Tab-separated table of N, CA and C in Angstrom:
chain	number	residue	atom	x	y	z
A	411	MET	N	0.850	-1.189	0.000
A	411	MET	CA	0.000	0.000	0.000
A	411	MET	C	0.881	1.231	0.000
A	412	ASP	N	0.305	2.318	-0.355
A	412	ASP	CA	0.995	3.594	-0.513
A	412	ASP	C	1.620	4.061	0.800
A	413	ALA	N	2.906	4.405	0.750
A	413	ALA	CA	3.617	4.850	1.957
A	413	ALA	C	3.130	6.203	2.449
A	414	ARG	N	2.330	6.886	1.685
A	414	ARG	CA	1.838	8.201	2.114
A	414	ARG	C	0.637	8.093	3.050
A	415	LEU	N	0.063	6.911	3.195
A	415	LEU	CA	-1.068	6.746	4.108
A	415	LEU	C	-0.574	6.793	5.550
A	416	GLU	N	-1.364	7.443	6.405
A	416	GLU	CA	-1.029	7.536	7.824
A	416	GLU	C	-2.294	7.448	8.663
A	417	LEU	N	-2.134	6.954	9.875
A	417	LEU	CA	-3.177	7.109	10.889
A	417	LEU	C	-2.841	8.407	11.609
A	418	THR	N	-3.747	9.356	11.546
A	418	THR	CA	-3.526	10.686	12.097
A	418	THR	C	-4.568	10.955	13.167
A	419	ARG	N	-4.120	11.398	14.333
A	419	ARG	CA	-5.070	11.755	15.385
A	419	ARG	C	-5.919	12.931	14.901
A	420	PRO	N	-7.210	12.960	15.260
A	420	PRO	CA	-8.062	14.087	14.855
A	420	PRO	C	-7.395	15.418	15.214
A	421	ASP	N	-7.520	16.367	14.282
A	421	ASP	CA	-6.811	17.638	14.421
A	421	ASP	C	-7.643	18.737	13.767
A	422	VAL	N	-7.845	19.822	14.487
A	422	VAL	CA	-8.646	20.929	13.942
A	422	VAL	C	-8.034	21.501	12.673
A	423	ARG	N	-6.736	21.347	12.484
A	423	ARG	CA	-6.090	21.861	11.269
A	423	ARG	C	-6.535	21.101	10.019
A	424	LEU	N	-7.155	19.940	10.209
A	424	LEU	CA	-7.633	19.143	9.070
A	424	LEU	C	-9.134	19.331	8.831
A	425	ARG	N	-9.691	20.384	9.377
A	425	ARG	CA	-11.134	20.607	9.284
A	425	ARG	C	-11.631	20.611	7.838
A	426	ASP	N	-11.017	21.387	6.969
A	426	ASP	CA	-11.476	21.464	5.575
A	426	ASP	C	-11.368	20.106	4.882
A	427	ALA	N	-10.278	19.387	5.137
A	427	ALA	CA	-10.104	18.064	4.530
A	427	ALA	C	-11.141	17.082	5.067
A	428	TRP	N	-11.429	17.158	6.383
A	428	TRP	CA	-12.431	16.269	6.952
A	428	TRP	C	-13.815	16.591	6.387
A	429	LEU	N	-14.143	17.879	6.274
A	429	LEU	CA	-15.442	18.262	5.718
A	429	LEU	C	-15.582	17.820	4.264
A	430	ALA	N	-14.500	17.856	3.495
A	430	ALA	CA	-14.546	17.378	2.105
A	430	ALA	C	-14.837	15.885	2.068
A	431	ALA	N	-14.230	15.126	2.986
A	431	ALA	CA	-14.503	13.688	3.063
A	431	ALA	C	-15.949	13.452	3.476
A	432	TYR	N	-16.395	14.186	4.482
A	432	TYR	CA	-17.762	14.058	5.000
A	432	TYR	C	-18.802	14.318	3.917
A	433	ALA	N	-18.501	15.237	3.025
A	433	ALA	CA	-19.437	15.598	1.957
A	433	ALA	C	-19.668	14.450	0.973
A	434	GLU	N	-18.787	13.472	0.932
A	434	GLU	CA	-18.949	12.345	0.004
A	434	GLU	C	-19.997	11.339	0.460
A	435	TRP	N	-20.300	11.318	1.755
A	435	TRP	CA	-21.306	10.378	2.238
A	435	TRP	C	-22.692	10.954	1.992
A	436	PRO	N	-23.670	10.122	1.669
A	436	PRO	CA	-25.039	10.620	1.522
A	436	PRO	C	-25.527	11.265	2.816
A	437	ALA	N	-26.327	12.292	2.694
A	437	ALA	CA	-26.866	12.993	3.867
A	437	ALA	C	-27.524	11.995	4.809
A	438	GLY	N	-27.269	12.144	6.094
A	438	GLY	CA	-27.867	11.282	7.102
A	438	GLY	C	-27.168	9.957	7.298
A	439	SER	N	-26.070	9.708	6.569
A	439	SER	CA	-25.333	8.453	6.718
A	439	SER	C	-24.660	8.381	8.075
A	440	HIS	N	-24.531	7.155	8.571
A	440	HIS	CA	-23.735	6.918	9.776
A	440	HIS	C	-22.306	6.669	9.312
A	441	LEU	N	-21.360	7.413	9.838
A	441	LEU	CA	-19.954	7.242	9.489
A	441	LEU	C	-19.300	6.346	10.530
A	442	ASP	N	-19.179	5.068	10.207
A	442	ASP	CA	-18.573	4.117	11.133
A	442	ASP	C	-17.207	4.619	11.575
A	443	ALA	N	-16.910	4.410	12.858
A	443	ALA	CA	-15.600	4.693	13.440
A	443	ALA	C	-15.231	6.166	13.487
A	444	SER	N	-16.184	7.035	13.257
A	444	SER	CA	-15.881	8.469	13.247
A	444	SER	C	-16.114	9.135	14.596
A	445	GLY	N	-16.932	8.519	15.438
A	445	GLY	CA	-17.291	9.149	16.701
A	445	GLY	C	-18.279	10.287	16.531
A	446	LEU	N	-18.786	10.485	15.326
A	446	LEU	CA	-19.714	11.579	15.045
A	446	LEU	C	-21.122	11.198	15.477
A	447	ARG	N	-21.722	12.055	16.271
A	447	ARG	CA	-23.103	11.868	16.735
A	447	ARG	C	-23.987	12.937	16.102
A	448	ASP	N	-25.278	12.682	16.076
A	448	ASP	CA	-26.226	13.649	15.510
A	448	ASP	C	-26.154	15.001	16.198
A	449	THR	N	-25.755	15.013	17.451
A	449	THR	CA	-25.707	16.254	18.224
A	449	THR	C	-24.412	17.040	18.023
A	450	ASP	N	-23.435	16.471	17.320
A	450	ASP	CA	-22.166	17.168	17.093
A	450	ASP	C	-22.312	18.183	15.965
A	451	ASP	N	-21.788	19.368	16.201
A	451	ASP	CA	-21.779	20.437	15.196
A	451	ASP	C	-20.393	20.487	14.583
A	452	VAL	N	-20.256	19.925	13.389
A	452	VAL	CA	-18.949	19.954	12.731
A	452	VAL	C	-18.857	21.056	11.679
A	453	ARG	N	-19.955	21.757	11.435
A	453	ARG	CA	-19.965	22.816	10.409
A	453	ARG	C	-19.283	24.100	10.883
A	454	SER	N	-19.486	24.471	12.147
A	454	SER	CA	-18.847	25.688	12.646
A	454	SER	C	-17.443	25.348	13.147
A	455	GLN	N	-16.551	26.318	13.130
A	455	GLN	CA	-15.192	26.089	13.624
A	455	GLN	C	-15.209	25.713	15.102
A	456	GLU	N	-16.051	26.391	15.880
A	456	GLU	CA	-16.119	26.110	17.310
A	456	GLU	C	-16.665	24.705	17.556
A	457	GLY	N	-17.704	24.343	16.833
A	457	GLY	CA	-18.288	23.012	16.985
A	457	GLY	C	-17.319	21.922	16.566
A	458	PHE	N	-16.608	22.143	15.476
A	458	PHE	CA	-15.622	21.169	15.012
A	458	PHE	C	-14.524	20.997	16.058
A	459	ALA	N	-14.047	22.116	16.614
A	459	ALA	CA	-13.002	22.061	17.640
A	459	ALA	C	-13.494	21.291	18.869
A	460	ALA	N	-14.729	21.501	19.259
A	460	ALA	CA	-15.294	20.788	20.410
A	460	ALA	C	-15.394	19.290	20.113
A	461	TRP	N	-15.794	18.942	18.895
A	461	TRP	CA	-15.903	17.535	18.510
A	461	TRP	C	-14.526	16.870	18.514
A	462	VAL	N	-13.524	17.529	17.959
A	462	VAL	CA	-12.165	16.980	17.952
A	462	VAL	C	-11.670	16.794	19.383
A	463	ALA	N	-11.915	17.777	20.246
A	463	ALA	CA	-11.506	17.660	21.651
A	463	ALA	C	-12.187	16.458	22.310
A	464	LYS	N	-13.459	16.241	21.987
A	464	LYS	CA	-14.194	15.096	22.541
A	464	LYS	C	-13.565	13.787	22.068
A	465	LEU	N	-13.240	13.689	20.772
A	465	LEU	CA	-12.622	12.473	20.245
A	465	LEU	C	-11.292	12.195	20.940
A	466	LEU	N	-10.492	13.220	21.103
A	466	LEU	CA	-9.187	13.041	21.737
A	466	LEU	C	-9.328	12.632	23.199
A	467	SER	N	-10.318	13.183	23.889
A	467	SER	CA	-10.497	12.844	25.309
A	467	SER	C	-10.980	11.408	25.497
A	468	CYS	N	-11.632	10.850	24.491
A	468	CYS	CA	-12.121	9.471	24.607
A	468	CYS	C	-10.995	8.460	24.789
A	469	ALA	N	-9.784	8.816	24.385
A	469	ALA	CA	-8.648	7.902	24.521
A	469	ALA	C	-8.109	7.849	25.944
A	470	ASP	N	-8.451	8.839	26.757
A	470	ASP	CA	-7.945	8.919	28.123
A	470	ASP	C	-8.836	8.103	29.048
A	471	PRO	N	-8.326	6.988	29.593
A	471	PRO	CA	-9.173	6.146	30.451
A	471	PRO	C	-9.622	6.838	31.736
A	472	GLN	N	-8.971	7.941	32.098
A	472	GLN	CA	-9.361	8.678	33.301
A	472	GLN	C	-10.446	9.716	33.012
A	473	ALA	N	-10.654	10.044	31.748
A	473	ALA	CA	-11.650	11.062	31.386
A	473	ALA	C	-13.042	10.448	31.390
A	474	PRO	N	-14.040	11.216	31.820
A	474	PRO	CA	-15.406	10.699	31.742
A	474	PRO	C	-15.816	10.536	30.277
A	475	LEU	N	-16.616	9.520	30.021
A	475	LEU	CA	-17.087	9.289	28.652
A	475	LEU	C	-18.178	10.291	28.293
A	476	PRO	N	-18.168	10.773	27.050
A	476	PRO	CA	-19.250	11.660	26.617
A	476	PRO	C	-20.577	10.891	26.538
A	477	PRO	N	-21.699	11.599	26.590
A	477	PRO	CA	-22.997	10.930	26.456
A	477	PRO	C	-23.051	10.089	25.168
A	478	GLY	N	-23.571	8.881	25.300
A	478	GLY	CA	-23.703	7.995	24.146
A	478	GLY	C	-22.487	7.123	23.896
A	479	GLN	N	-21.380	7.408	24.535
A	479	GLN	CA	-20.146	6.633	24.371
A	479	GLN	C	-20.109	5.579	25.471
A	480	VAL	N	-19.877	4.296	25.120
A	480	VAL	CA	-19.921	3.237	26.120
A	480	VAL	C	-18.549	2.641	26.431
A	481	ALA	N	-17.507	3.096	25.729
A	481	ALA	CA	-16.154	2.604	26.001
A	481	ALA	C	-15.145	3.664	25.586
A	482	HIS	N	-14.006	3.659	26.260
A	482	HIS	CA	-12.927	4.541	25.833
A	482	HIS	C	-12.385	4.023	24.505
A	483	SER	N	-12.092	4.942	23.625
A	483	SER	CA	-11.640	4.609	22.276
A	483	SER	C	-10.562	5.571	21.840
A	484	THR	N	-9.697	5.079	20.972
A	484	THR	CA	-8.749	5.943	20.288
A	484	THR	C	-9.226	6.065	18.850
A	485	TYR	N	-9.320	7.306	18.393
A	485	TYR	CA	-9.767	7.601	17.022
A	485	TYR	C	-8.590	8.083	16.196
A	486	TRP	N	-8.585	7.658	14.939
A	486	TRP	CA	-7.632	8.181	13.959
A	486	TRP	C	-8.383	8.505	12.688
A	487	TRP	N	-7.843	9.436	11.953
A	487	TRP	CA	-8.283	9.668	10.589
A	487	TRP	C	-7.243	9.053	9.673
A	488	ILE	N	-7.713	8.426	8.629
A	488	ILE	CA	-6.820	7.873	7.620
A	488	ILE	C	-6.502	9.031	6.680
A	489	THR	N	-5.229	9.396	6.613
A	489	THR	CA	-4.854	10.547	5.795
A	489	THR	C	-3.840	10.141	4.729
A	490	GLU	N	-3.884	10.888	3.654
A	490	GLU	CA	-2.913	10.752	2.574
A	490	GLU	C	-2.568	12.167	2.153
A	491	ASN	N	-1.328	12.547	2.424
A	491	ASN	CA	-0.922	13.938	2.221
A	491	ASN	C	-1.866	14.819	3.041
A	492	ALA	N	-2.572	15.728	2.431
A	492	ALA	CA	-3.467	16.623	3.185
A	492	ALA	C	-4.926	16.189	3.116
A	493	ASP	N	-5.199	14.997	2.581
A	493	ASP	CA	-6.581	14.524	2.424
A	493	ASP	C	-6.958	13.557	3.541
A	494	VAL	N	-8.205	13.652	3.995
A	494	VAL	CA	-8.766	12.689	4.933
A	494	VAL	C	-9.545	11.662	4.112
A	495	LEU	N	-9.153	10.401	4.239
A	495	LEU	CA	-9.751	9.336	3.429
A	495	LEU	C	-10.717	8.459	4.206
A	496	GLY	N	-10.731	8.595	5.520
A	496	GLY	CA	-11.621	7.770	6.327
A	496	GLY	C	-11.272	7.891	7.789
A	497	SER	N	-11.797	6.952	8.569
A	497	SER	CA	-11.553	6.981	10.012
A	497	SER	C	-11.491	5.568	10.570
A	498	VAL	N	-10.843	5.477	11.730
A	498	VAL	CA	-10.672	4.213	12.434
A	498	VAL	C	-10.912	4.466	13.915
A	499	GLU	N	-11.530	3.495	14.563
A	499	GLU	CA	-11.732	3.551	16.008
A	499	GLU	C	-11.225	2.256	16.616
A	500	LEU	N	-10.405	2.372	17.660
A	500	LEU	CA	-9.959	1.223	18.446
A	500	LEU	C	-10.556	1.369	19.836
A	501	ARG	N	-11.519	0.501	20.144
A	501	ARG	CA	-12.142	0.522	21.466
A	501	ARG	C	-11.238	-0.224	22.439
A	502	HIS	N	-10.979	0.385	23.574
A	502	HIS	CA	-10.031	-0.177	24.526
A	502	HIS	C	-10.560	-1.441	25.178
A	503	ASP	N	-11.844	-1.540	25.356
A	503	ASP	CA	-12.459	-2.768	25.867
A	503	ASP	C	-13.868	-2.858	25.291
A	504	ILE	N	-14.404	-4.050	25.352
A	504	ILE	CA	-15.761	-4.257	24.812
A	504	ILE	C	-16.641	-4.913	25.865
A	505	ASP	N	-16.550	-4.413	27.091
A	505	ASP	CA	-17.346	-4.950	28.187
A	505	ASP	C	-18.834	-4.690	28.029
A	506	HIS	N	-19.192	-3.654	27.332
A	506	HIS	CA	-20.607	-3.324	27.127
A	506	HIS	C	-21.236	-4.381	26.220
A	507	PRO	N	-22.439	-4.872	26.557
A	507	PRO	CA	-23.060	-5.942	25.761
A	507	PRO	C	-23.214	-5.612	24.274
A	508	LEU	N	-23.531	-4.374	23.939
A	508	LEU	CA	-23.688	-4.022	22.525
A	508	LEU	C	-22.357	-4.145	21.784
A	509	LEU	N	-21.275	-3.737	22.410
A	509	LEU	CA	-19.969	-3.851	21.759
A	509	LEU	C	-19.548	-5.305	21.622
A	510	LEU	N	-19.815	-6.117	22.619
A	510	LEU	CA	-19.455	-7.531	22.554
A	510	LEU	C	-20.280	-8.260	21.498
A	511	ASP	N	-21.520	-7.903	21.357
A	511	ASP	CA	-22.397	-8.531	20.365
A	511	ASP	C	-22.184	-7.991	18.958
A	512	ALA	N	-22.142	-6.663	18.842
A	512	ALA	CA	-22.267	-6.058	17.511
A	512	ALA	C	-21.170	-5.088	17.122
A	513	GLY	N	-20.457	-4.511	18.084
A	513	GLY	CA	-19.529	-3.435	17.745
A	513	GLY	C	-18.093	-3.867	17.581
A	514	GLY	N	-17.599	-4.663	18.513
A	514	GLY	CA	-16.217	-5.106	18.455
A	514	GLY	C	-15.226	-4.058	18.906
A	515	HIS	N	-13.951	-4.405	18.769
A	515	HIS	CA	-12.862	-3.520	19.174
A	515	HIS	C	-12.515	-2.478	18.112
A	516	ILE	N	-12.634	-2.850	16.854
A	516	ILE	CA	-12.152	-1.985	15.775
A	516	ILE	C	-13.268	-1.732	14.778
A	517	GLY	N	-13.406	-0.466	14.424
A	517	GLY	CA	-14.298	-0.074	13.336
A	517	GLY	C	-13.515	0.796	12.377
A	518	TYR	N	-13.919	0.800	11.131
A	518	TYR	CA	-13.246	1.631	10.133
A	518	TYR	C	-14.229	1.992	9.036
A	519	SER	N	-13.939	3.085	8.364
A	519	SER	CA	-14.703	3.449	7.178
A	519	SER	C	-13.794	4.245	6.248
A	520	VAL	N	-14.058	4.101	4.962
A	520	VAL	CA	-13.306	4.814	3.931
A	520	VAL	C	-14.301	5.612	3.109
A	521	ARG	N	-13.955	6.856	2.823
A	521	ARG	CA	-14.873	7.708	2.069
A	521	ARG	C	-15.167	7.087	0.702
A	522	PRO	N	-16.391	7.225	0.227
A	522	PRO	CA	-16.832	6.520	-0.981
A	522	PRO	C	-15.927	6.678	-2.197
A	523	GLY	N	-15.401	7.855	-2.438
A	523	GLY	CA	-14.586	8.079	-3.634
A	523	GLY	C	-13.215	7.446	-3.602
A	524	HIS	N	-12.833	6.843	-2.474
A	524	HIS	CA	-11.498	6.252	-2.355
A	524	HIS	C	-11.542	4.763	-2.039
A	525	ARG	N	-12.705	4.155	-2.118
A	525	ARG	CA	-12.809	2.720	-1.854
A	525	ARG	C	-12.208	1.935	-3.022
A	526	GLY	N	-11.819	0.699	-2.742
A	526	GLY	CA	-11.269	-0.164	-3.776
A	526	GLY	C	-9.777	0.022	-3.997
A	527	ARG	N	-9.111	0.805	-3.157
A	527	ARG	CA	-7.665	1.051	-3.286
A	527	ARG	C	-6.850	0.299	-2.243
A	528	GLY	N	-7.504	-0.478	-1.384
A	528	GLY	CA	-6.791	-1.184	-0.331
A	528	GLY	C	-6.597	-0.351	0.923
A	529	ILE	N	-7.255	0.793	1.001
A	529	ILE	CA	-7.083	1.682	2.142
A	529	ILE	C	-7.615	1.050	3.422
A	530	ALA	N	-8.767	0.410	3.363
A	530	ALA	CA	-9.327	-0.220	4.562
A	530	ALA	C	-8.421	-1.348	5.050
A	531	SER	N	-7.870	-2.142	4.148
A	531	SER	CA	-6.939	-3.208	4.542
A	531	SER	C	-5.712	-2.617	5.221
A	532	TRP	N	-5.176	-1.540	4.631
A	532	TRP	CA	-4.020	-0.876	5.233
A	532	TRP	C	-4.370	-0.345	6.622
A	533	ALA	N	-5.527	0.319	6.736
A	533	ALA	CA	-5.930	0.918	8.013
A	533	ALA	C	-6.157	-0.145	9.082
A	534	LEU	N	-6.762	-1.266	8.701
A	534	LEU	CA	-6.967	-2.338	9.672
A	534	LEU	C	-5.619	-2.879	10.142
A	535	ALA	N	-4.691	-3.128	9.235
A	535	ALA	CA	-3.371	-3.632	9.627
A	535	ALA	C	-2.668	-2.645	10.557
A	536	ALA	N	-2.735	-1.366	10.251
A	536	ALA	CA	-2.105	-0.351	11.099
A	536	ALA	C	-2.764	-0.298	12.478
A	537	THR	N	-4.074	-0.486	12.526
A	537	THR	CA	-4.787	-0.462	13.799
A	537	THR	C	-4.501	-1.726	14.606
A	538	LEU	N	-4.334	-2.846	13.946
A	538	LEU	CA	-3.931	-4.065	14.652
A	538	LEU	C	-2.567	-3.866	15.306
A	539	ASP	N	-1.658	-3.161	14.635
A	539	ASP	CA	-0.361	-2.829	15.241
A	539	ASP	C	-0.557	-1.987	16.495
A	540	GLN	N	-1.481	-1.035	16.446
A	540	GLN	CA	-1.770	-0.193	17.606
A	540	GLN	C	-2.352	-1.034	18.752
A	541	ALA	N	-3.216	-1.975	18.415
A	541	ALA	CA	-3.813	-2.843	19.436
A	541	ALA	C	-2.733	-3.706	20.100
A	542	ARG	N	-1.813	-4.243	19.294
A	542	ARG	CA	-0.697	-5.017	19.851
A	542	ARG	C	0.123	-4.146	20.801
A	543	ALA	N	0.429	-2.937	20.360
A	543	ALA	CA	1.232	-2.015	21.175
A	543	ALA	C	0.528	-1.673	22.484
A	544	ALA	N	-0.808	-1.716	22.471
A	544	ALA	CA	-1.583	-1.425	23.689
A	544	ALA	C	-1.715	-2.656	24.590
A	545	GLY	N	-1.127	-3.778	24.169
A	545	GLY	CA	-1.140	-4.976	24.998
A	545	GLY	C	-2.332	-5.898	24.777
A	546	MET	N	-3.115	-5.640	23.755
A	546	MET	CA	-4.254	-6.521	23.474
A	546	MET	C	-3.734	-7.818	22.849
A	547	ASP	N	-4.388	-8.941	23.178
A	547	ASP	CA	-3.954	-10.208	22.598
A	547	ASP	C	-4.908	-10.745	21.532
A	548	ARG	N	-6.099	-10.202	21.496
A	548	ARG	CA	-7.032	-10.526	20.410
A	548	ARG	C	-8.085	-9.436	20.348
A	549	VAL	N	-8.659	-9.277	19.162
A	549	VAL	CA	-9.673	-8.239	18.959
A	549	VAL	C	-10.854	-8.821	18.188
A	550	LEU	N	-12.002	-8.228	18.442
A	550	LEU	CA	-13.242	-8.608	17.766
A	550	LEU	C	-13.577	-7.550	16.730
A	551	LEU	N	-13.916	-7.987	15.529
A	551	LEU	CA	-14.417	-7.100	14.478
A	551	LEU	C	-15.732	-7.663	13.992
A	552	THR	N	-16.641	-6.790	13.621
A	552	THR	CA	-17.946	-7.224	13.125
A	552	THR	C	-18.259	-6.510	11.822
A	553	CYS	N	-19.144	-7.117	11.059
A	553	CYS	CA	-19.674	-6.459	9.867
A	553	CYS	C	-21.033	-7.067	9.552
A	554	SER	N	-21.797	-6.371	8.770
A	554	SER	CA	-23.090	-6.888	8.340
A	554	SER	C	-22.863	-8.081	7.414
A	555	PRO	N	-23.726	-9.076	7.455
A	555	PRO	CA	-23.549	-10.256	6.603
A	555	PRO	C	-23.454	-9.925	5.114
A	556	GLU	N	-24.142	-8.871	4.684
A	556	GLU	CA	-24.111	-8.530	3.261
A	556	GLU	C	-22.897	-7.688	2.859
A	557	ASN	N	-22.061	-7.294	3.832
A	557	ASN	CA	-20.891	-6.483	3.525
A	557	ASN	C	-19.705	-7.399	3.207
A	558	SER	N	-19.719	-7.962	2.006
A	558	SER	CA	-18.690	-8.931	1.624
A	558	SER	C	-17.312	-8.279	1.526
A	559	ALA	N	-17.240	-7.012	1.166
A	559	ALA	CA	-15.938	-6.342	1.092
A	559	ALA	C	-15.292	-6.285	2.468
A	560	SER	N	-16.049	-5.894	3.484
A	560	SER	CA	-15.500	-5.831	4.835
A	560	SER	C	-15.153	-7.229	5.341
A	561	ALA	N	-15.977	-8.207	5.051
A	561	ALA	CA	-15.683	-9.583	5.468
A	561	ALA	C	-14.358	-10.044	4.863
A	562	ARG	N	-14.118	-9.739	3.587
A	562	ARG	CA	-12.847	-10.126	2.943
A	562	ARG	C	-11.655	-9.427	3.601
A	563	ILE	N	-11.818	-8.151	3.919
A	563	ILE	CA	-10.738	-7.393	4.562
A	563	ILE	C	-10.395	-8.015	5.912
A	564	ILE	N	-11.415	-8.323	6.702
A	564	ILE	CA	-11.199	-8.898	8.036
A	564	ILE	C	-10.565	-10.285	7.917
A	565	GLU	N	-11.064	-11.108	6.997
A	565	GLU	CA	-10.521	-12.452	6.815
A	565	GLU	C	-9.069	-12.391	6.339
A	566	LYS	N	-8.762	-11.465	5.441
A	566	LYS	CA	-7.393	-11.295	4.942
A	566	LYS	C	-6.441	-10.900	6.073
A	567	ALA	N	-6.954	-10.200	7.078
A	567	ALA	CA	-6.145	-9.778	8.226
A	567	ALA	C	-6.038	-10.869	9.290
A	568	GLY	N	-6.618	-12.036	9.028
A	568	GLY	CA	-6.533	-13.143	9.974
A	568	GLY	C	-7.792	-13.381	10.781
A	569	GLY	N	-8.870	-12.698	10.447
A	569	GLY	CA	-10.108	-12.863	11.182
A	569	GLY	C	-10.699	-14.253	11.027
A	570	GLU	N	-11.081	-14.837	12.150
A	570	GLU	CA	-11.737	-16.142	12.157
A	570	GLU	C	-13.181	-15.938	12.575
A	571	LEU	N	-14.095	-16.369	11.718
A	571	LEU	CA	-15.519	-16.193	11.966
A	571	LEU	C	-15.948	-17.028	13.172
A	572	GLU	N	-16.488	-16.332	14.176
A	572	GLU	CA	-17.040	-17.043	15.335
A	572	GLU	C	-18.492	-17.421	15.060
A	573	ASP	N	-19.265	-16.438	14.593
A	573	ASP	CA	-20.669	-16.715	14.305
A	573	ASP	C	-21.289	-15.535	13.563
A	574	ILE	N	-22.506	-15.761	13.134
A	574	ILE	CA	-23.364	-14.693	12.615
A	574	ILE	C	-24.549	-14.675	13.557
A	575	ARG	N	-24.806	-13.510	14.161
A	575	ARG	CA	-25.880	-13.469	15.158
A	575	ARG	C	-26.740	-12.237	14.971
A	576	GLU	N	-27.947	-12.376	15.443
A	576	GLU	CA	-28.882	-11.248	15.475
A	576	GLU	C	-28.501	-10.371	16.666
A	577	THR	N	-28.417	-9.068	16.436
A	577	THR	CA	-28.050	-8.128	17.494
A	577	THR	C	-29.087	-7.011	17.529
A	578	PRO	N	-29.041	-6.158	18.534
A	578	PRO	CA	-29.990	-5.037	18.590
A	578	PRO	C	-29.894	-4.079	17.388
A	579	ILE	N	-28.769	-4.143	16.655
A	579	ILE	CA	-28.642	-3.274	15.480
A	579	ILE	C	-28.636	-4.074	14.176
A	580	GLY	N	-29.154	-5.294	14.238
A	580	GLY	CA	-29.255	-6.130	13.045
A	580	GLY	C	-28.255	-7.271	13.082
A	581	PRO	N	-28.318	-8.162	12.087
A	581	PRO	CA	-27.416	-9.312	12.071
A	581	PRO	C	-25.965	-8.873	11.858
A	582	LYS	N	-25.044	-9.568	12.514
A	582	LYS	CA	-23.616	-9.250	12.419
A	582	LYS	C	-22.792	-10.519	12.283
A	583	ARG	N	-21.814	-10.452	11.388
A	583	ARG	CA	-20.754	-11.449	11.325
A	583	ARG	C	-19.715	-11.041	12.363
A	584	ARG	N	-19.280	-11.970	13.213
A	584	ARG	CA	-18.344	-11.658	14.296
A	584	ARG	C	-17.043	-12.431	14.079
A	585	TYR	N	-15.951	-11.695	13.970
A	585	TYR	CA	-14.637	-12.252	13.712
A	585	TYR	C	-13.689	-11.914	14.848
A	586	TRP	N	-12.846	-12.880	15.215
A	586	TRP	CA	-11.761	-12.647	16.172
A	586	TRP	C	-10.437	-12.716	15.438
A	587	ILE	N	-9.547	-11.785	15.770
A	587	ILE	CA	-8.188	-11.787	15.246
A	587	ILE	C	-7.232	-11.901	16.435
A	588	SER	N	-6.406	-12.941	16.418
A	588	SER	CA	-5.365	-13.084	17.451
A	588	SER	C	-4.177	-12.215	17.074
A	589	LEU	N	-3.634	-11.540	18.078
A	589	LEU	CA	-2.523	-10.594	17.825
A	589	LEU	C	-1.185	-11.165	18.272
């Protein structure tokens, strides 16, 4: 994969690049692994700065979790030069029943105009390195049964299918990756 790809911590200096990426998703879409909630104001500079601060604080296990957040997480944006191509979330634990059933440790998304380039595979591999560095010995990843692209990415990274189960947010394929 391209050596210019990086996992970059959310940064207010990337606001325009992030907004350009955000504009590629259909209105009302859920951006997996972005930490974006309906109540977040990313259009104004002040709102964007507050959202970035919230994302960064989620990585601190001593910080209180924001409303709607059920686990501490580290967020990265997938960047290439000055462009934001997607996002990744590494949840520090999955003790919450929804995360154990449907969410898993790692989520990722790539903006629509950049899919098919291997970016998600690269981002997952880079995030697995981060999980190893954090002392994790295995991680859970999930995807919808009809998301064959994500299933291939997870399987290519060593994911072993545990099961397909009905969850509160719909059916999920559940994969474990040993680190």
